[in-house]
Tab-separated table of C-alpha atoms and ligand atoms in Angstrom:
chain	number	residue	atom	x	y	z
A	1	MET	CA	-24.564	-3.844	-12.144
A	2	ASP	CA	-23.560	-3.794	-15.801
A	3	THR	CA	-20.731	-5.972	-16.894
A	4	LYS	CA	-18.740	-5.397	-20.053
A	5	PHE	CA	-18.143	-8.943	-21.270
A	6	VAL	CA	-16.147	-9.314	-24.373
A	7	LEU	CA	-15.557	-12.977	-24.376
A	8	ASP	CA	-14.964	-13.040	-28.153
A	9	LEU	CA	-11.597	-11.365	-27.997
A	10	PRO	CA	-10.574	-9.275	-30.977
A	11	ASN	CA	-6.794	-9.883	-30.716
A	12	GLU	CA	-7.043	-13.364	-29.305
A	13	LYS	CA	-4.347	-14.720	-31.718
A	14	THR	CA	-1.989	-11.921	-31.656
A	15	ALA	CA	1.126	-12.255	-29.378
A	16	ASN	CA	0.647	-8.851	-27.906
A	17	PHE	CA	4.084	-7.254	-27.819
A	18	GLY	CA	2.440	-3.843	-28.078
A	19	PHE	CA	0.657	-4.309	-24.793
A	20	MET	CA	3.901	-5.388	-23.076
A	21	TRP	CA	5.805	-2.456	-24.565
A	22	ASN	CA	3.002	-0.154	-23.153
A	23	MET	CA	3.178	-1.887	-19.754
A	24	LEU	CA	6.888	-1.100	-19.672
A	25	ARG	CA	6.384	2.495	-20.729
A	26	ASN	CA	3.161	3.454	-18.881
A	27	PRO	CA	1.495	0.667	-17.000
A	28	LEU	CA	-1.452	2.645	-15.736
A	29	GLU	CA	-2.455	3.797	-19.191
A	30	ALA	CA	-1.878	0.265	-20.628
A	31	LEU	CA	-4.064	-1.486	-18.214
A	32	THR	CA	-6.743	1.316	-18.459
A	33	HIS	CA	-6.820	0.939	-22.329
A	34	LEU	CA	-6.921	-2.775	-22.059
A	35	ALA	CA	-10.009	-2.678	-19.960
A	36	GLN	CA	-11.626	-0.020	-22.097
A	37	ASP	CA	-10.843	-2.032	-25.363
A	38	GLN	CA	-11.760	-5.491	-24.182
A	39	GLY	CA	-14.060	-5.092	-21.248
A	40	ASP	CA	-14.275	-6.651	-17.815
A	41	ILE	CA	-12.210	-9.731	-18.889
A	42	ALA	CA	-9.300	-8.724	-20.984
A	43	ARG	CA	-6.901	-11.270	-22.234
A	44	VAL	CA	-3.451	-10.816	-23.759
A	45	LYS	CA	-1.921	-13.729	-25.412
A	46	LEU	CA	1.750	-13.996	-24.432
A	47	ARG	CA	4.478	-16.271	-25.689
A	48	LYS	CA	4.012	-19.013	-23.108
A	49	ARG	CA	0.818	-18.248	-21.343
A	50	ASP	CA	-2.169	-15.831	-21.244
A	51	LEU	CA	-2.495	-12.800	-19.099
A	52	PHE	CA	-5.838	-11.779	-17.994
A	53	LEU	CA	-6.995	-8.439	-16.519
A	54	LEU	CA	-10.151	-8.773	-14.573
A	55	SER	CA	-11.921	-5.334	-13.857
A	56	HIS	CA	-15.398	-6.208	-12.694
A	57	PRO	CA	-15.807	-6.278	-8.884
A	58	ASP	CA	-17.431	-9.742	-8.974
A	59	PHE	CA	-14.562	-11.146	-10.866
A	60	ILE	CA	-12.124	-9.478	-8.569
A	61	GLU	CA	-13.914	-11.135	-5.649
A	62	GLN	CA	-13.576	-14.485	-7.410
A	63	VAL	CA	-9.663	-14.087	-7.669
A	64	LEU	CA	-9.068	-12.603	-4.180
A	65	VAL	CA	-11.766	-14.398	-2.172
A	66	LYS	CA	-14.084	-17.074	-3.772
A	67	GLN	CA	-11.259	-18.900	-5.603
A	68	GLN	CA	-8.515	-17.682	-3.559
A	69	ASN	CA	-7.011	-21.294	-3.109
A	70	ASN	CA	-6.572	-21.646	-6.678
A	71	PHE	CA	-4.284	-18.469	-6.978
A	72	ILE	CA	-0.853	-18.014	-5.858
A	73	LYS	CA	1.246	-14.826	-6.011
A	74	GLY	CA	2.542	-13.904	-9.265
A	75	GLN	CA	5.965	-14.344	-10.653
A	76	SER	CA	7.218	-11.006	-9.945
A	77	LEU	CA	6.366	-11.302	-6.112
A	78	GLN	CA	8.135	-14.634	-6.256
A	79	ARG	CA	11.214	-12.949	-7.599
A	80	ALA	CA	11.020	-10.147	-4.862
A	81	ARG	CA	12.066	-13.021	-2.573
A	82	ILE	CA	15.666	-12.118	-3.530
A	83	ILE	CA	15.014	-9.016	-1.566
A	84	LEU	CA	12.263	-9.875	0.970
A	85	GLY	CA	13.133	-13.537	1.721
A	86	ASP	CA	10.305	-15.790	2.835
A	87	GLY	CA	8.342	-13.036	4.592
A	88	LEU	CA	4.619	-12.786	4.818
A	89	LEU	CA	4.280	-11.025	1.478
A	90	THR	CA	6.084	-13.752	-0.532
A	91	SER	CA	5.407	-17.009	1.276
A	92	GLU	CA	2.734	-19.430	0.113
A	93	GLY	CA	0.536	-22.192	1.363
A	94	ASN	CA	0.942	-23.857	4.845
A	95	GLU	CA	3.951	-21.690	5.644
A	96	HIS	CA	1.971	-18.443	4.868
A	97	ARG	CA	-0.948	-19.648	6.751
A	98	ALA	CA	0.936	-20.725	9.865
A	99	HIS	CA	3.082	-17.511	10.001
A	100	ARG	CA	0.230	-15.168	9.379
A	101	HIS	CA	-1.689	-16.874	12.249
A	102	MET	CA	1.245	-16.429	14.600
A	103	LEU	CA	1.912	-12.808	13.575
A	104	GLN	CA	-1.823	-11.696	13.507
A	105	PRO	CA	-1.907	-10.751	17.271
A	106	ALA	CA	0.435	-7.928	16.669
A	107	PHE	CA	-2.454	-6.397	14.495
A	108	TYR	CA	-5.488	-6.970	16.605
A	109	HIS	CA	-7.545	-3.867	16.985
A	110	GLN	CA	-6.828	-3.431	20.721
A	111	ARG	CA	-3.190	-3.706	19.910
A	112	VAL	CA	-3.295	-1.178	17.227
A	113	GLU	CA	-4.878	1.315	19.600
A	114	GLU	CA	-1.886	0.665	21.867
A	115	TYR	CA	0.307	1.911	19.142
A	116	LEU	CA	-1.725	5.135	18.853
A	117	PRO	CA	0.325	7.066	21.494
A	118	ILE	CA	3.536	6.148	19.435
A	119	MET	CA	1.938	7.492	16.350
A	120	ASN	CA	1.000	10.633	17.973
A	121	GLU	CA	4.423	11.261	19.655
A	122	ASN	CA	6.196	10.696	16.276
A	123	THR	CA	3.807	12.926	14.447
A	124	SER	CA	4.320	15.652	16.938
A	125	ARG	CA	8.132	15.237	16.859
A	126	GLN	CA	8.067	15.262	13.054
A	127	MET	CA	6.262	18.506	12.893
A	128	SER	CA	8.216	20.375	15.521
A	129	PRO	CA	10.875	21.770	13.303
A	130	TRP	CA	8.263	23.049	10.876
A	131	ARG	CA	8.194	26.917	10.507
A	132	ASP	CA	5.442	29.197	9.219
A	133	GLY	CA	5.907	29.832	5.442
A	134	ALA	CA	8.473	27.067	4.848
A	135	SER	CA	8.395	24.840	1.780
A	136	ILE	CA	8.590	21.331	2.981
A	137	ASP	CA	9.398	18.154	0.959
A	138	MET	CA	6.341	16.061	2.038
A	139	SER	CA	7.461	12.958	0.275
A	140	ASP	CA	10.604	12.857	2.416
A	141	GLU	CA	8.829	13.935	5.579
A	142	MET	CA	6.143	11.241	5.361
A	143	MET	CA	8.700	8.539	4.638
A	144	ARG	CA	10.619	9.436	7.722
A	145	LEU	CA	7.451	9.705	9.887
A	146	THR	CA	6.072	6.396	8.888
A	147	LEU	CA	9.320	4.595	9.139
A	148	ASN	CA	9.968	5.906	12.657
A	149	ILE	CA	6.393	4.888	13.601
A	150	ALA	CA	6.998	1.410	12.107
A	151	LEU	CA	10.262	1.139	14.039
A	152	TRP	CA	8.803	2.192	17.352
A	153	SER	CA	5.652	0.371	17.056
A	154	PHE	CA	6.909	-3.040	15.892
A	155	PHE	CA	10.299	-3.178	17.273
A	156	GLY	CA	10.293	-0.672	20.259
A	157	ASN	CA	13.377	1.249	19.100
A	158	ALA	CA	14.941	3.074	16.162
A	159	PRO	CA	18.656	2.233	16.074
A	160	GLU	CA	20.969	5.130	15.266
A	161	GLY	CA	20.909	5.868	11.519
A	162	ALA	CA	18.222	3.112	10.819
A	163	VAL	CA	15.831	5.651	9.190
A	164	GLU	CA	18.573	6.948	6.733
A	165	ARG	CA	19.788	3.483	5.890
A	166	VAL	CA	16.345	1.963	5.238
A	167	ASN	CA	15.355	4.925	3.225
A	168	LYS	CA	18.550	4.778	1.001
A	169	SER	CA	18.420	1.062	0.565
A	170	MET	CA	14.741	1.335	-0.333
A	171	GLY	CA	15.471	3.928	-2.894
A	172	THR	CA	18.233	1.640	-4.462
A	173	LEU	CA	16.122	-1.483	-4.427
A	174	THR	CA	13.103	0.288	-5.919
A	175	LYS	CA	15.254	1.461	-8.776
A	176	LEU	CA	16.701	-1.975	-9.246
A	177	PHE	CA	13.361	-3.637	-8.952
A	178	PRO	CA	12.597	-3.911	-12.620
A	179	LEU	CA	16.025	-5.517	-13.285
A	180	THR	CA	15.487	-7.935	-10.310
A	181	GLN	CA	12.341	-9.088	-12.452
A	182	LEU	CA	14.560	-10.260	-15.267
A	183	PRO	CA	14.287	-14.026	-15.782
A	184	VAL	CA	17.897	-14.862	-14.994
A	185	PRO	CA	19.421	-16.936	-12.073
A	186	ASP	CA	19.507	-15.309	-8.586
A	187	VAL	CA	23.285	-15.328	-8.758
A	188	LEU	CA	23.218	-13.082	-11.667
A	189	ARG	CA	20.587	-10.693	-10.201
A	190	ARG	CA	22.660	-10.555	-6.966
A	191	LEU	CA	25.523	-9.004	-9.050
A	192	LEU	CA	23.537	-5.817	-9.897
A	193	PRO	CA	25.582	-2.776	-8.753
A	194	GLY	CA	24.209	-1.293	-5.454
A	195	PHE	CA	22.173	-4.526	-4.854
A	196	LYS	CA	24.641	-6.137	-2.417
A	197	LYS	CA	25.321	-3.036	-0.494
A	198	ALA	CA	21.502	-2.233	-0.051
A	199	ASN	CA	20.820	-5.781	1.196
A	200	ALA	CA	23.638	-5.801	3.560
A	201	ASP	CA	22.539	-2.460	4.969
A	202	LEU	CA	19.089	-3.743	5.513
A	203	ARG	CA	20.355	-6.820	7.037
A	204	GLU	CA	22.373	-4.719	9.559
A	205	VAL	CA	19.186	-2.787	10.533
A	206	THR	CA	17.221	-5.953	10.987
A	207	GLU	CA	19.829	-7.670	13.013
A	208	SER	CA	20.281	-4.484	15.310
A	209	LEU	CA	16.344	-4.368	15.690
A	210	SER	CA	16.213	-7.986	17.004
A	211	LYS	CA	19.373	-7.691	19.169
A	212	ASN	CA	18.676	-4.395	20.941
A	213	PRO	CA	16.644	-4.419	23.998
A	214	ARG	CA	13.080	-3.545	23.173
A	215	SER	CA	11.377	-0.815	24.979
A	216	GLU	CA	8.413	-1.484	27.356
A	217	LYS	CA	6.134	0.021	24.810
A	218	ALA	CA	6.669	-2.694	22.338
A	219	LYS	CA	6.370	-5.628	24.701
A	220	ASN	CA	3.432	-7.062	23.090
A	221	ALA	CA	4.520	-6.016	19.522
A	222	LEU	CA	5.843	-7.787	16.608
A	223	ILE	CA	9.355	-8.260	17.886
A	224	HIS	CA	8.043	-10.048	20.880
A	225	ILE	CA	6.253	-12.539	18.890
A	226	LEU	CA	9.229	-13.193	16.546
A	227	LYS	CA	11.644	-13.574	19.461
A	228	GLU	CA	9.198	-15.821	21.477
A	229	ASN	CA	8.851	-18.035	18.613
A	230	CYS	CA	12.493	-17.953	17.569
A	231	GLU	CA	13.997	-21.577	17.657
A	232	ALA	CA	10.468	-23.192	18.147
A	233	GLN	CA	8.998	-21.727	14.796
A	234	PHE	CA	11.183	-19.188	13.157
A	235	THR	CA	14.629	-19.570	11.776
A	236	ASN	CA	16.985	-16.459	12.051
A	237	GLU	CA	16.538	-16.173	8.203
A	238	GLN	CA	12.687	-16.029	8.673
A	239	ILE	CA	13.045	-13.358	11.368
A	240	HIS	CA	15.019	-11.351	8.997
A	241	ALA	CA	12.430	-11.729	6.271
A	242	HIS	CA	9.491	-10.954	8.496
A	243	THR	CA	11.424	-7.847	9.981
A	244	LEU	CA	12.253	-6.515	6.602
A	245	THR	CA	8.710	-7.248	5.189
A	246	PHE	CA	7.082	-5.233	8.078
A	247	LEU	CA	9.553	-2.388	7.829
A	248	LEU	CA	9.147	-2.047	3.996
A	249	ALA	CA	5.594	-3.031	3.565
A	250	GLY	CA	4.582	-1.207	6.691
A	251	HIS	CA	5.997	2.392	5.902
A	252	GLU	CA	6.235	3.144	2.237
A	253	THR	CA	2.578	2.592	1.427
A	254	THR	CA	1.274	4.682	4.325
A	255	ALA	CA	3.806	7.400	3.549
A	256	LEU	CA	2.542	7.576	0.003
A	257	LEU	CA	-1.062	7.628	1.241
A	258	LEU	CA	-0.337	10.755	3.583
A	259	THR	CA	1.718	12.372	0.793
A	260	TRP	CA	-0.950	12.140	-1.848
A	261	CYS	CA	-3.527	13.207	0.712
A	262	LEU	CA	-1.656	16.441	1.682
A	263	ASP	CA	-1.055	17.184	-1.999
A	264	MET	CA	-4.877	16.707	-2.733
A	265	LEU	CA	-5.701	18.960	0.178
A	266	ALA	CA	-3.311	21.724	-0.802
A	267	HIS	CA	-5.162	21.678	-4.271
A	268	HIS	CA	-8.683	21.526	-2.880
A	269	PRO	CA	-8.947	24.407	-0.296
A	270	GLN	CA	-12.518	23.817	0.380
A	271	VAL	CA	-11.960	20.274	1.329
A	272	GLN	CA	-9.092	21.383	3.559
A	273	ALA	CA	-11.253	23.969	5.304
A	274	LYS	CA	-13.946	21.405	6.081
A	275	LEU	CA	-11.407	18.957	7.394
A	276	GLN	CA	-9.886	21.734	9.594
A	277	GLY	CA	-13.413	22.511	10.991
A	278	GLU	CA	-13.885	18.835	11.870
A	279	VAL	CA	-10.523	18.342	13.710
A	280	ASP	CA	-10.752	21.587	15.499
A	281	HIS	CA	-14.190	20.711	16.850
A	282	VAL	CA	-13.347	17.103	17.843
A	283	LEU	CA	-9.722	17.355	18.954
A	284	GLY	CA	-9.491	20.838	20.511
A	285	ASP	CA	-6.032	21.031	21.856
A	286	ARG	CA	-5.128	17.466	22.507
A	287	PHE	CA	-3.727	14.415	20.634
A	288	PRO	CA	-6.310	12.060	19.063
A	289	HIS	CA	-7.654	9.254	21.255
A	290	GLU	CA	-9.059	6.154	19.915
A	291	GLU	CA	-12.760	7.275	20.379
A	292	ASP	CA	-11.865	10.481	18.440
A	293	LEU	CA	-11.164	8.509	15.250
A	294	GLN	CA	-14.775	7.331	15.272
A	295	ASN	CA	-15.742	10.984	15.468
A	296	LEU	CA	-13.929	12.133	12.361
A	297	PRO	CA	-16.058	10.924	9.466
A	298	TYR	CA	-15.004	13.626	7.069
A	299	THR	CA	-11.260	12.934	7.792
A	300	ARG	CA	-12.147	9.137	7.040
A	301	THR	CA	-13.747	10.183	3.702
A	302	ILE	CA	-10.614	12.068	2.658
A	303	ILE	CA	-8.386	9.054	3.392
A	304	LYS	CA	-10.726	6.766	1.459
A	305	GLU	CA	-10.936	9.090	-1.490
A	306	THR	CA	-7.157	9.318	-1.553
A	307	LEU	CA	-6.852	5.569	-1.464
A	308	ARG	CA	-9.272	5.434	-4.346
A	309	LEU	CA	-7.859	8.089	-6.620
A	310	ARG	CA	-4.171	7.345	-5.753
A	311	PRO	CA	-3.902	3.549	-4.524
A	312	PRO	CA	-0.448	3.075	-3.259
A	313	ALA	CA	-0.995	-0.634	-4.211
A	314	TRP	CA	-2.136	-0.150	-7.910
A	315	ALA	CA	-2.379	-3.732	-9.131
A	316	ILE	CA	-2.211	-7.291	-7.678
A	317	GLY	CA	-0.936	-10.192	-9.595
A	318	ARG	CA	-1.782	-13.886	-9.233
A	319	GLN	CA	-1.095	-17.045	-11.011
A	320	ALA	CA	-3.743	-19.862	-11.614
A	321	VAL	CA	-2.710	-23.146	-10.140
A	322	GLN	CA	-5.400	-25.112	-11.931
A	323	ASP	CA	-7.754	-24.486	-14.855
A	324	CYS	CA	-10.732	-22.570	-13.598
A	325	GLU	CA	-13.539	-20.347	-14.933
A	326	ILE	CA	-14.428	-16.839	-14.062
A	327	GLY	CA	-17.422	-14.953	-15.640
A	328	GLY	CA	-17.658	-17.707	-18.422
A	329	GLN	CA	-14.048	-17.431	-19.340
A	330	HIS	CA	-11.808	-20.353	-19.192
A	331	ILE	CA	-8.458	-19.477	-17.391
A	332	ALA	CA	-5.801	-22.178	-17.934
A	333	ALA	CA	-3.378	-23.333	-15.131
A	334	GLY	CA	-0.298	-21.107	-15.177
A	335	SER	CA	-2.097	-18.035	-16.565
A	336	THR	CA	-1.327	-14.693	-15.067
A	337	VAL	CA	-4.353	-12.880	-13.578
A	338	LEU	CA	-4.203	-9.221	-12.827
A	339	VAL	CA	-6.700	-7.150	-10.805
A	340	SER	CA	-6.004	-3.519	-10.788
A	341	GLN	CA	-7.061	-0.942	-7.965
A	342	TRP	CA	-5.935	1.790	-10.549
A	343	VAL	CA	-8.278	0.470	-13.165
A	344	THR	CA	-11.423	-0.360	-11.146
A	345	HIS	CA	-11.199	2.602	-8.779
A	346	HIS	CA	-11.505	4.879	-11.888
A	347	ASP	CA	-14.343	3.088	-13.522
A	348	ALA	CA	-17.261	5.498	-14.148
A	349	ARG	CA	-19.779	2.702	-13.640
A	350	PHE	CA	-18.983	2.860	-9.926
A	351	TYR	CA	-17.802	6.355	-9.373
A	352	GLU	CA	-19.260	9.495	-10.927
A	353	ASN	CA	-16.641	11.608	-12.460
A	354	PRO	CA	-13.936	9.150	-11.359
A	355	HIS	CA	-10.954	11.323	-11.804
A	356	GLN	CA	-12.234	14.045	-9.381
A	357	PHE	CA	-11.180	14.218	-5.816
A	358	ARG	CA	-14.352	14.473	-4.006
A	359	PRO	CA	-14.359	12.860	-0.478
A	360	ALA	CA	-18.165	13.559	0.087
A	361	ARG	CA	-18.847	10.783	-2.557
A	362	TRP	CA	-18.343	8.299	0.248
A	363	TYR	CA	-21.437	9.465	2.149
A	364	GLU	CA	-23.480	8.765	-0.957
A	365	ILE	CA	-21.984	5.436	-1.483
A	366	GLU	CA	-23.014	4.328	2.030
A	367	ASN	CA	-26.541	4.684	0.897
A	368	ILE	CA	-26.491	2.702	-2.224
A	369	ALA	CA	-25.930	-0.974	-3.054
A	370	PHE	CA	-22.252	-0.807	-3.805
A	371	PRO	CA	-20.201	-3.765	-5.105
A	372	ARG	CA	-17.731	-4.776	-2.392
A	373	TYR	CA	-14.776	-5.141	-4.641
A	374	ALA	CA	-15.216	-1.838	-6.601
A	375	TYR	CA	-12.909	-0.605	-3.815
A	376	PHE	CA	-9.961	-2.698	-2.679
A	377	PRO	CA	-6.966	-0.648	-1.679
A	378	PHE	CA	-5.909	-3.267	0.850
A	379	GLY	CA	-6.597	-6.381	-1.297
A	380	GLY	CA	-8.961	-9.033	-0.027
A	381	GLY	CA	-9.294	-12.639	1.061
A	382	ASN	CA	-6.531	-14.643	2.826
A	383	ARG	CA	-3.921	-12.263	1.503
A	384	VAL	CA	-5.633	-9.046	2.552
A	385	CYS	CA	-3.294	-6.501	4.014
A	386	ILE	CA	-2.446	-7.364	7.661
A	387	GLY	CA	-1.659	-3.865	8.427
A	388	GLU	CA	-5.001	-2.439	7.119
A	389	HIS	CA	-6.184	-1.078	10.455
A	390	PHE	CA	-2.735	0.024	11.568
A	391	ALA	CA	-2.458	2.100	8.296
A	392	MET	CA	-5.771	3.638	8.672
A	393	THR	CA	-5.285	4.610	12.363
A	394	GLU	CA	-1.894	5.987	11.520
A	395	ALA	CA	-3.247	8.044	8.514
A	396	MET	CA	-6.249	9.273	10.372
A	397	ALA	CA	-4.357	10.322	13.500
A	398	GLY	CA	-1.412	11.820	11.410
A	399	LEU	CA	-3.731	13.752	9.125
A	400	ALA	CA	-5.927	15.107	12.034
A	401	MET	CA	-2.798	16.323	14.015
A	402	MET	CA	-1.167	17.945	10.956
A	403	SER	CA	-4.416	19.750	9.893
A	404	ARG	CA	-5.031	20.941	13.435
A	405	ARG	CA	-1.741	22.915	13.394
A	406	TRP	CA	-0.924	23.545	9.778
A	407	SER	CA	-2.438	24.573	6.454
A	408	PHE	CA	-1.023	23.332	3.337
A	409	MET	CA	-0.619	25.345	0.119
A	410	PRO	CA	0.655	24.016	-3.271
A	411	VAL	CA	4.057	24.998	-5.010
A	412	GLN	CA	3.098	23.396	-8.285
A	413	GLU	CA	-0.202	24.312	-10.100
A	414	ALA	CA	-1.537	20.845	-10.236
A	415	PRO	CA	-1.246	17.780	-7.944
A	416	ALA	CA	1.727	15.519	-8.771
A	417	LYS	CA	1.259	12.856	-11.359
A	418	PRO	CA	1.315	9.135	-10.438
A	419	SER	CA	4.301	7.220	-11.327
A	420	PRO	CA	3.920	3.504	-10.852
A	421	SER	CA	6.697	1.279	-9.574
A	422	ILE	CA	6.312	-1.363	-6.878
A	423	THR	CA	3.944	1.115	-5.357
A	424	LEU	CA	2.257	4.312	-6.747
A	425	ARG	CA	4.558	7.200	-6.157
A	426	PRO	CA	4.317	10.862	-7.130
A	427	ASN	CA	6.530	11.570	-10.365
A	428	LYS	CA	8.447	13.967	-8.249
A	429	ASN	CA	8.718	14.763	-4.662
A	430	VAL	CA	5.662	16.772	-3.337
A	431	LYS	CA	6.627	20.000	-1.895
A	432	LEU	CA	4.225	22.252	-0.032
A	433	ILE	CA	4.085	25.551	1.628
A	434	ILE	CA	2.949	25.339	5.254
A	435	GLY	CA	1.146	27.996	7.161
A	436	ARG	CA	0.830	27.901	10.924
A	437	ARG	CA	-2.971	27.972	11.844
A	438	ALA	CA	-4.028	30.378	14.519
A	439	VAL	CA	-5.388	27.846	17.044
B	501	HEM	C1	-1.962	2.591	3.018
B	501	HEM	C2	-1.242	1.739	3.401
B	501	HEM	C3	-1.381	0.310	2.833
B	501	HEM	C4	-1.658	-0.224	1.734
B	501	HEM	C5	-2.351	0.512	0.530
B	501	HEM	C6	-1.483	-1.718	1.652
B	501	HEM	C7	-1.755	-2.505	0.525
B	501	HEM	C8	-1.642	-3.903	0.620
B	501	HEM	C9	-2.220	-4.814	-0.416
B	501	HEM	C10	-3.011	-4.531	-1.480
B	501	HEM	C11	-1.865	-6.047	0.085
B	501	HEM	C12	-2.262	-7.392	-0.652
B	501	HEM	C13	-1.263	-7.788	-1.655
B	501	HEM	C14	-1.719	-9.015	-2.461
B	501	HEM	O1	-2.741	-9.565	-2.242
B	501	HEM	O2	-0.870	-9.438	-3.280
B	501	HEM	C15	-0.992	-5.953	1.264
B	501	HEM	C16	-0.390	-7.025	1.855
B	501	HEM	C17	0.406	-6.826	3.045
B	501	HEM	N1	0.621	-5.676	3.655
B	501	HEM	FE1	-0.156	-3.856	3.277
B	501	HEM	N2	-0.794	-1.916	2.764
B	501	HEM	C18	-0.639	-0.852	3.513
B	501	HEM	C19	-0.088	-0.653	4.788
B	501	HEM	C20	0.490	-1.792	5.406
B	501	HEM	C21	1.124	-1.873	6.801
B	501	HEM	C22	1.115	-0.553	7.652
B	501	HEM	C23	1.702	-2.910	6.973
B	501	HEM	C24	2.521	-3.440	8.302
B	501	HEM	C25	2.298	-3.096	9.448
B	501	HEM	C26	1.481	-3.806	5.826
B	501	HEM	C27	1.828	-5.114	5.639
B	501	HEM	C28	1.473	-6.007	4.710
B	501	HEM	C29	1.843	-7.403	4.731
B	501	HEM	C30	2.704	-8.262	5.690
B	501	HEM	C31	1.182	-7.857	3.580
B	501	HEM	C32	1.156	-9.427	3.197
B	501	HEM	C33	-0.057	-10.028	3.736
B	501	HEM	C34	-0.139	-11.584	3.403
B	501	HEM	O3	-0.053	-11.931	2.251
B	501	HEM	O4	-0.690	-12.332	4.328
B	501	HEM	N3	0.768	-3.099	4.927
B	501	HEM	N4	-0.953	-4.589	1.571
């Protein structure tokens, strides 16, 4: 596979304020241009330390896997501790390793399959008020759906008002996120208007989740592991941090995946028709079982293609602990290293017509030598998404169930535009017209 090395960097000596300005204005464009201008190893000289954007799959693999012990989470994730505490997303080193090991059983494949009935029941309940010809705000619907699924799967209950409170607080915190990134002491950041209220609301939700009796359905789930290890391993503060992390990391990304997916289907009727043919044939009139998910290859390509074109996690930041070398480039300790799903998933060297939504490309990719890290919607290495299998199961089952009953038609002429914040959201809520299918 060709690499675009440009080790002799044109703007090496320039403190690149232009780039930082573009990053604030439009980070997707800024990163894309940086990779186009400078190649697979792009370097921006900042005031104190360098920033590198590594775009070739081999270099991404170096950061996420082969040299993973030399990289810690970037500064922005460290600062997110003010919201998330020391949960799995933000912790480092031995603490991260030990906690991941303890929490992993809640995500074993056989356990995720136990969650499938919960996913199905919630999807069915979510669709029950839908009416033929209605215009539905899918952004909102999918957020509610995945939050309910996370609450019931991981905690075995959804306390009264929890969905509204979490959604509202999440909205506030997402808006405040850029401000929480300012290099000021935590006490000042905590004074941001709305911040205190959003955090207090979330804390009430996590406390009620761990207090309320869990349902039988969740007896082996996350809350069980957290409570069993309470006192011995986890402090109350850590239980709050883990609960919050799983609620937040576990619902918004999957909600966005489903929202983008439905928007793409509404604008690609042939893809939608083929999907309907597959789910009608495999599911007939019943909810999806675990074996069905293996027999829905086209549904899977649609999910994969959506994750390629609109990756909910659009960039991953790391900081080098010690000096190292990647692709012949010296990377000094303290440098920031970015790898971006957005940039690499749109690289024409790996994907023909990369901006086109074409799920069938994944059948072709199966038959060629394809670099592993040209596609990394869930990251990789020791920090790979713990919820990958959960999210794929949820998205496959949800999409299959929705497409079995409903057709989706666009309200807008074109699919929504991506708007990057912590995650890759649509620039405005996606509204679609739904039509009841004659089944
Ligand atoms: C489409 C859905 C999802 C996407 C695209 C996604 C993406 C990612 C990515 C890229 C990372 C790695 C971040 C990094 O390396 O810095 C990650 C980590 C993580 N994700 Fe997900 N995720 C999804 C769903 C979920 C779900 C359903 C859960 C929970 C059930 C979850 C929980 C987590 C946690 C706890 C981590 C941190 C893991 C660690 O550092 O050990 N995610 N996710």
